[in-house]
Amino acid sequence: MLIAQITDAHVGAPGSLFYDRFDTAMALANAVAALNALTPRPDVVLFTGDLTDTGTPQEYAQVRRVLASLSIPLYAVPGNHDHRETMRAAFSDHEYLDPKTPFFNYAIEHHPVRLIGLDTVDPDQFGAGTLCGSRLEWLERTLAARSDQPTIIFMHHPTFDTGIEHMDRIKCANGDAFEKIVSRHNQIERVLCGHVHRPVLTKLAHAIAMIAPSIAHQVPLDLNPDGPSSFNFEPPAFLLHRWQANQAIVSHTHYVEEFGPAFSFASGQPVN
Ligand SMILES: [Fe+2]
Ligand SMILES: [Fe+2]
Protein backbone atom coordinates (compact mmCIF):
# COMPACT_ATOMS: atom_id res chain seq x y z
CA MET A 1 0.00 0.00 0.00
CA LEU A 2 1.23 3.45 -0.94
CA ILE A 3 -0.05 6.40 1.07
CA ALA A 4 0.63 9.94 -0.16
CA GLN A 5 0.42 12.88 2.23
CA ILE A 6 -0.01 16.45 1.04
CA THR A 7 -0.41 19.41 3.34
CA ASP A 8 -0.84 23.16 3.79
CA ALA A 9 -1.97 24.33 0.36
CA HIS A 10 -3.44 27.62 1.71
CA VAL A 11 -5.49 28.03 -1.48
CA GLY A 12 -6.96 31.51 -1.91
CA ALA A 13 -9.99 32.77 -3.81
CA PRO A 14 -9.79 32.60 -7.62
CA GLY A 15 -7.41 35.26 -8.97
CA SER A 16 -5.75 35.98 -5.62
CA LEU A 17 -2.10 35.46 -4.72
CA PHE A 18 -0.74 34.47 -1.31
CA TYR A 19 0.76 37.72 0.13
CA ASP A 20 0.53 39.12 -3.44
CA ARG A 21 3.40 36.80 -4.35
CA PHE A 22 2.44 33.21 -4.90
CA ASP A 23 -0.32 31.28 -6.64
CA THR A 24 -1.20 28.59 -4.10
CA ALA A 25 -4.00 27.14 -6.29
CA MET A 26 -1.36 26.55 -8.96
CA ALA A 27 0.87 24.95 -6.33
CA LEU A 28 -1.94 22.53 -5.45
CA ALA A 29 -2.55 21.85 -9.15
CA ASN A 30 1.16 21.07 -9.57
CA ALA A 31 1.01 18.64 -6.63
CA VAL A 32 -2.08 16.94 -8.08
CA ALA A 33 -0.30 16.53 -11.44
CA ALA A 34 2.76 15.07 -9.67
CA LEU A 35 0.57 12.63 -7.70
CA ASN A 36 -1.30 11.51 -10.83
CA ALA A 37 2.02 10.93 -12.63
CA LEU A 38 3.46 8.61 -9.97
CA THR A 39 4.08 4.99 -10.92
CA PRO A 40 2.97 3.00 -9.05
CA ARG A 41 0.07 5.25 -8.21
CA PRO A 42 -0.65 5.86 -4.50
CA ASP A 43 -3.72 4.08 -3.13
CA VAL A 44 -4.83 7.10 -1.12
CA VAL A 45 -3.94 10.74 -0.58
CA LEU A 46 -4.15 12.20 2.93
CA PHE A 47 -4.55 15.99 3.09
CA THR A 48 -3.41 17.13 6.54
CA GLY A 49 -5.05 20.53 6.73
CA ASP A 50 -4.82 24.20 5.80
CA LEU A 51 -6.50 23.38 2.51
CA THR A 52 -7.47 27.05 2.26
CA ASP A 53 -5.95 30.26 3.59
CA THR A 54 -9.03 31.84 5.20
CA GLY A 55 -11.75 29.16 5.00
CA THR A 56 -14.27 30.92 2.73
CA PRO A 57 -16.72 29.07 0.43
CA GLN A 58 -14.93 30.65 -2.56
CA GLU A 59 -11.63 29.17 -1.44
CA TYR A 60 -13.11 25.70 -0.93
CA ALA A 61 -14.74 25.92 -4.38
CA GLN A 62 -11.29 26.64 -5.77
CA VAL A 63 -9.80 23.69 -3.82
CA ARG A 64 -12.50 21.35 -5.17
CA ARG A 65 -11.97 22.63 -8.74
CA VAL A 66 -8.26 21.81 -8.51
CA LEU A 67 -8.80 18.47 -6.74
CA ALA A 68 -11.31 17.39 -9.40
CA SER A 69 -8.41 16.20 -11.55
CA LEU A 70 -6.91 14.04 -8.76
CA SER A 71 -7.40 10.40 -9.76
CA ILE A 72 -6.72 8.96 -6.28
CA PRO A 73 -9.14 8.76 -3.30
CA LEU A 74 -8.58 11.69 -0.93
CA TYR A 75 -9.15 11.96 2.82
CA ALA A 76 -8.88 15.37 4.45
CA VAL A 77 -8.67 16.85 7.94
CA PRO A 78 -8.88 20.59 8.63
CA GLY A 79 -6.13 22.94 9.83
CA ASN A 80 -6.22 26.24 11.66
CA HIS A 81 -6.63 28.13 8.36
CA ASP A 82 -9.72 26.08 7.53
CA HIS A 83 -13.29 26.67 8.68
CA ARG A 84 -14.71 23.38 9.87
CA GLU A 85 -18.36 23.89 8.89
CA THR A 86 -17.56 25.52 5.53
CA MET A 87 -15.10 22.74 4.72
CA ARG A 88 -17.66 20.15 5.68
CA ALA A 89 -20.21 21.70 3.34
CA ALA A 90 -17.63 21.77 0.53
CA PHE A 91 -16.82 18.08 1.11
CA SER A 92 -20.39 16.90 1.78
CA ASP A 93 -19.97 14.17 -0.86
CA HIS A 94 -17.10 12.61 1.14
CA GLU A 95 -18.90 9.66 2.65
CA TYR A 96 -16.28 8.88 5.29
CA LEU A 97 -17.33 12.01 7.25
CA ASP A 98 -19.52 11.01 10.18
CA PRO A 99 -22.74 13.10 10.29
CA LYS A 100 -23.06 12.32 14.02
CA THR A 101 -20.03 14.44 14.96
CA PRO A 102 -19.03 17.99 14.03
CA PHE A 103 -15.39 16.91 13.98
CA PHE A 104 -13.38 15.46 11.09
CA ASN A 105 -12.71 12.31 13.12
CA TYR A 106 -12.95 9.05 11.18
CA ALA A 107 -11.30 5.68 10.58
CA ILE A 108 -10.80 4.29 7.06
CA GLU A 109 -11.04 0.54 7.48
CA HIS A 110 -10.77 -1.07 4.05
CA HIS A 111 -6.99 -0.93 3.53
CA PRO A 112 -4.19 -3.04 5.04
CA VAL A 113 -3.19 0.05 7.02
CA ARG A 114 -5.93 1.59 9.13
CA LEU A 115 -6.11 5.35 8.54
CA ILE A 116 -7.40 7.51 11.39
CA GLY A 117 -8.15 11.16 10.67
CA LEU A 118 -8.08 13.35 13.77
CA ASP A 119 -9.42 16.91 13.97
CA THR A 120 -7.13 19.22 16.01
CA VAL A 121 -8.85 22.50 15.15
CA ASP A 122 -9.74 24.94 17.92
CA PRO A 123 -11.74 27.85 16.46
CA ASP A 124 -11.23 29.86 19.67
CA GLN A 125 -7.45 29.97 19.21
CA PHE A 126 -5.59 32.13 16.71
CA GLY A 127 -3.44 29.32 15.34
CA ALA A 128 -2.93 26.65 17.98
CA GLY A 129 -4.84 23.38 18.03
CA THR A 130 -6.39 21.29 20.75
CA LEU A 131 -7.78 17.82 21.37
CA CYS A 132 -10.78 18.23 23.67
CA GLY A 133 -11.95 15.43 25.97
CA SER A 134 -14.52 14.12 23.50
CA ARG A 135 -11.92 13.83 20.70
CA LEU A 136 -9.41 12.11 22.98
CA GLU A 137 -12.11 9.73 24.19
CA TRP A 138 -13.12 8.97 20.57
CA LEU A 139 -9.49 8.29 19.67
CA GLU A 140 -8.93 5.93 22.59
CA ARG A 141 -12.13 4.02 21.81
CA THR A 142 -11.42 3.86 18.06
CA LEU A 143 -7.88 2.58 18.59
CA ALA A 144 -9.04 -0.03 21.11
CA ALA A 145 -11.55 -1.41 18.58
CA ARG A 146 -8.80 -2.80 16.29
CA SER A 147 -5.59 -3.21 18.23
CA ASP A 148 -4.13 -5.72 15.75
CA GLN A 149 -4.24 -3.51 12.63
CA PRO A 150 -1.22 -1.39 11.57
CA THR A 151 -2.45 2.19 11.99
CA ILE A 152 -1.60 5.69 10.84
CA ILE A 153 -3.07 8.72 12.61
CA PHE A 154 -3.13 11.87 10.48
CA MET A 155 -3.86 15.32 11.88
CA HIS A 156 -2.93 18.96 11.28
CA HIS A 157 -1.19 20.24 14.41
CA PRO A 158 1.83 18.39 15.79
CA THR A 159 1.73 17.79 19.54
CA PHE A 160 5.51 18.14 19.95
CA ASP A 161 8.03 21.01 19.85
CA THR A 162 10.18 21.35 16.75
CA GLY A 163 12.58 24.07 18.01
CA ILE A 164 11.04 26.56 15.58
CA GLU A 165 9.61 28.77 18.32
CA HIS A 166 6.97 30.72 16.45
CA MET A 167 5.45 27.44 15.26
CA ASP A 168 5.84 25.68 18.61
CA ARG A 169 3.72 28.42 20.17
CA ILE A 170 0.81 27.29 17.98
CA LYS A 171 1.16 23.49 18.21
CA CYS A 172 -1.59 21.21 19.55
CA ALA A 173 -2.01 22.26 23.18
CA ASN A 174 -2.56 18.99 25.04
CA GLY A 175 0.16 16.81 23.56
CA ASP A 176 0.74 14.93 26.82
CA ALA A 177 -2.76 13.43 26.80
CA PHE A 178 -2.35 12.47 23.14
CA GLU A 179 1.04 10.86 23.72
CA LYS A 180 -0.36 8.82 26.63
CA ILE A 181 -3.02 7.41 24.29
CA VAL A 182 -0.42 6.64 21.61
CA SER A 183 1.70 4.83 24.23
CA ARG A 184 -1.21 2.47 25.00
CA HIS A 185 -1.68 1.37 21.37
CA ASN A 186 1.30 -0.39 19.87
CA GLN A 187 -0.37 -0.76 16.47
CA ILE A 188 0.21 2.94 15.74
CA GLU A 189 3.12 3.14 13.31
CA ARG A 190 2.97 6.78 12.25
CA VAL A 191 1.50 10.05 13.44
CA LEU A 192 1.42 12.32 10.38
CA CYS A 193 1.05 16.09 10.75
CA GLY A 194 1.30 19.31 8.75
CA HIS A 195 1.15 22.93 9.99
CA VAL A 196 4.91 23.58 10.32
CA HIS A 197 5.57 23.75 6.54
CA ARG A 198 8.79 21.79 6.60
CA PRO A 199 9.86 18.15 7.05
CA VAL A 200 10.36 17.15 10.70
CA LEU A 201 10.71 13.72 12.30
CA THR A 202 10.57 12.56 15.92
CA LYS A 203 9.24 9.82 18.17
CA LEU A 204 5.97 9.82 20.11
CA ALA A 205 6.06 6.92 22.56
CA HIS A 206 6.86 3.94 20.25
CA ALA A 207 5.52 5.60 17.09
CA ILE A 208 7.33 7.74 14.53
CA ALA A 209 5.81 11.19 14.14
CA MET A 210 6.38 13.15 10.96
CA ILE A 211 5.55 16.64 9.75
CA ALA A 212 5.27 16.90 5.96
CA PRO A 213 6.63 19.85 4.00
CA SER A 214 4.01 22.03 2.35
CA ILE A 215 3.04 21.62 -1.30
CA ALA A 216 3.05 25.47 -1.38
CA HIS A 217 5.34 27.76 0.69
CA GLN A 218 7.67 26.63 3.48
CA VAL A 219 8.78 27.93 6.90
CA PRO A 220 12.53 28.58 7.18
CA LEU A 221 14.58 26.41 9.54
CA ASP A 222 15.40 28.90 12.31
CA LEU A 223 16.19 27.42 15.72
CA ASN A 224 16.84 30.81 17.36
CA PRO A 225 14.28 31.32 20.14
CA ASP A 226 13.46 34.81 18.87
CA GLY A 227 13.35 33.83 15.18
CA PRO A 228 10.74 35.79 13.22
CA SER A 229 7.54 34.21 11.96
CA SER A 230 8.21 33.96 8.22
CA PHE A 231 7.82 31.88 5.06
CA ASN A 232 10.04 31.14 2.08
CA PHE A 233 10.02 29.27 -1.20
CA GLU A 234 12.07 26.17 -0.59
CA PRO A 235 10.81 23.50 -3.00
CA PRO A 236 7.26 22.21 -2.48
CA ALA A 237 7.14 18.53 -1.59
CA PHE A 238 4.94 15.75 -0.25
CA LEU A 239 5.47 12.45 1.55
CA LEU A 240 4.96 8.91 0.32
CA HIS A 241 4.56 6.21 2.97
CA ARG A 242 5.07 2.67 1.65
CA TRP A 243 3.60 -0.26 3.58
CA GLN A 244 4.45 -3.89 2.79
CA ALA A 245 3.27 -6.92 4.74
CA ASN A 246 5.56 -7.81 7.64
CA GLN A 247 7.74 -4.74 7.13
CA ALA A 248 7.93 -1.39 8.85
CA ILE A 249 6.47 1.56 6.94
CA VAL A 250 9.09 3.45 4.90
CA SER A 251 8.54 7.16 4.25
CA HIS A 252 9.91 9.08 1.26
CA THR A 253 9.93 12.79 0.41
CA HIS A 254 8.92 13.60 -3.17
CA TYR A 255 9.54 17.06 -4.64
CA VAL A 256 6.72 18.42 -6.77
CA GLU A 257 9.09 20.24 -9.11
CA GLU A 258 11.09 18.25 -11.66
CA PHE A 259 14.85 18.61 -11.63
CA GLY A 260 15.71 17.35 -15.13
CA PRO A 261 16.42 13.77 -16.18
CA ALA A 262 17.99 11.01 -14.13
CA PHE A 263 21.34 9.74 -15.43
CA SER A 264 22.25 6.07 -15.73
CA PHE A 265 25.03 4.92 -13.40
CA ALA A 266 26.04 2.47 -16.18
CA SER A 267 26.28 4.84 -19.13
CA GLY A 268 26.16 8.36 -17.67
CA GLN A 269 23.40 9.10 -20.17
CA PRO A 270 19.89 10.33 -19.39
CA VAL A 271 17.43 7.60 -18.43
CA ASN A 272 14.13 7.79 -20.30
FE1 LIG B 1 -0.24 25.97 7.06
FE1 LIG C 1 -1.62 25.36 10.18
PDB file of N, CA, C and O and ligand atoms in Angstrom, residues 8 50 80-81 156 195, ligand 2:
ATOM      1  N   ASP A   8      -1.029  21.706   3.716  1.00  0.00           N
ATOM      2  CA  ASP A   8      -0.838  23.158   3.788  1.00  0.00           C
ATOM      3  C   ASP A   8      -0.783  23.839   2.428  1.00  0.00           C
ATOM      4  O   ASP A   8       0.182  24.518   2.091  1.00  0.00           O
ATOM      5  N   ASP A  50      -5.086  22.928   6.463  1.00  0.00           N
ATOM      6  CA  ASP A  50      -4.822  24.202   5.798  1.00  0.00           C
ATOM      7  C   ASP A  50      -4.999  24.043   4.289  1.00  0.00           C
ATOM      8  O   ASP A  50      -4.135  24.414   3.484  1.00  0.00           O
ATOM      9  N   ASN A  80      -5.785  24.989  11.032  1.00  0.00           N
ATOM     10  CA  ASN A  80      -6.224  26.236  11.664  1.00  0.00           C
ATOM     11  C   ASN A  80      -6.635  27.302  10.651  1.00  0.00           C
ATOM     12  O   ASN A  80      -7.348  28.233  10.990  1.00  0.00           O
ATOM     13  N   HIS A  81      -6.206  27.181   9.396  1.00  0.00           N
ATOM     14  CA  HIS A  81      -6.635  28.133   8.361  1.00  0.00           C
ATOM     15  C   HIS A  81      -7.923  27.693   7.679  1.00  0.00           C
ATOM     16  O   HIS A  81      -8.388  28.371   6.772  1.00  0.00           O
ATOM     17  N   HIS A 156      -3.628  17.751  11.729  1.00  0.00           N
ATOM     18  CA  HIS A 156      -2.931  18.963  11.280  1.00  0.00           C
ATOM     19  C   HIS A 156      -1.819  19.397  12.234  1.00  0.00           C
ATOM     20  O   HIS A 156      -0.651  19.472  11.851  1.00  0.00           O
ATOM     21  N   HIS A 195       1.160  21.704   9.186  1.00  0.00           N
ATOM     22  CA  HIS A 195       1.151  22.926   9.987  1.00  0.00           C
ATOM     23  C   HIS A 195       2.495  23.659  10.026  1.00  0.00           C
ATOM     24  O   HIS A 195       2.525  24.883   9.990  1.00  0.00           O
TER      25      HIS A 195
HETATM   26 FE    FE B   2      -1.621  25.360  10.180  1.00  0.00          FE
END
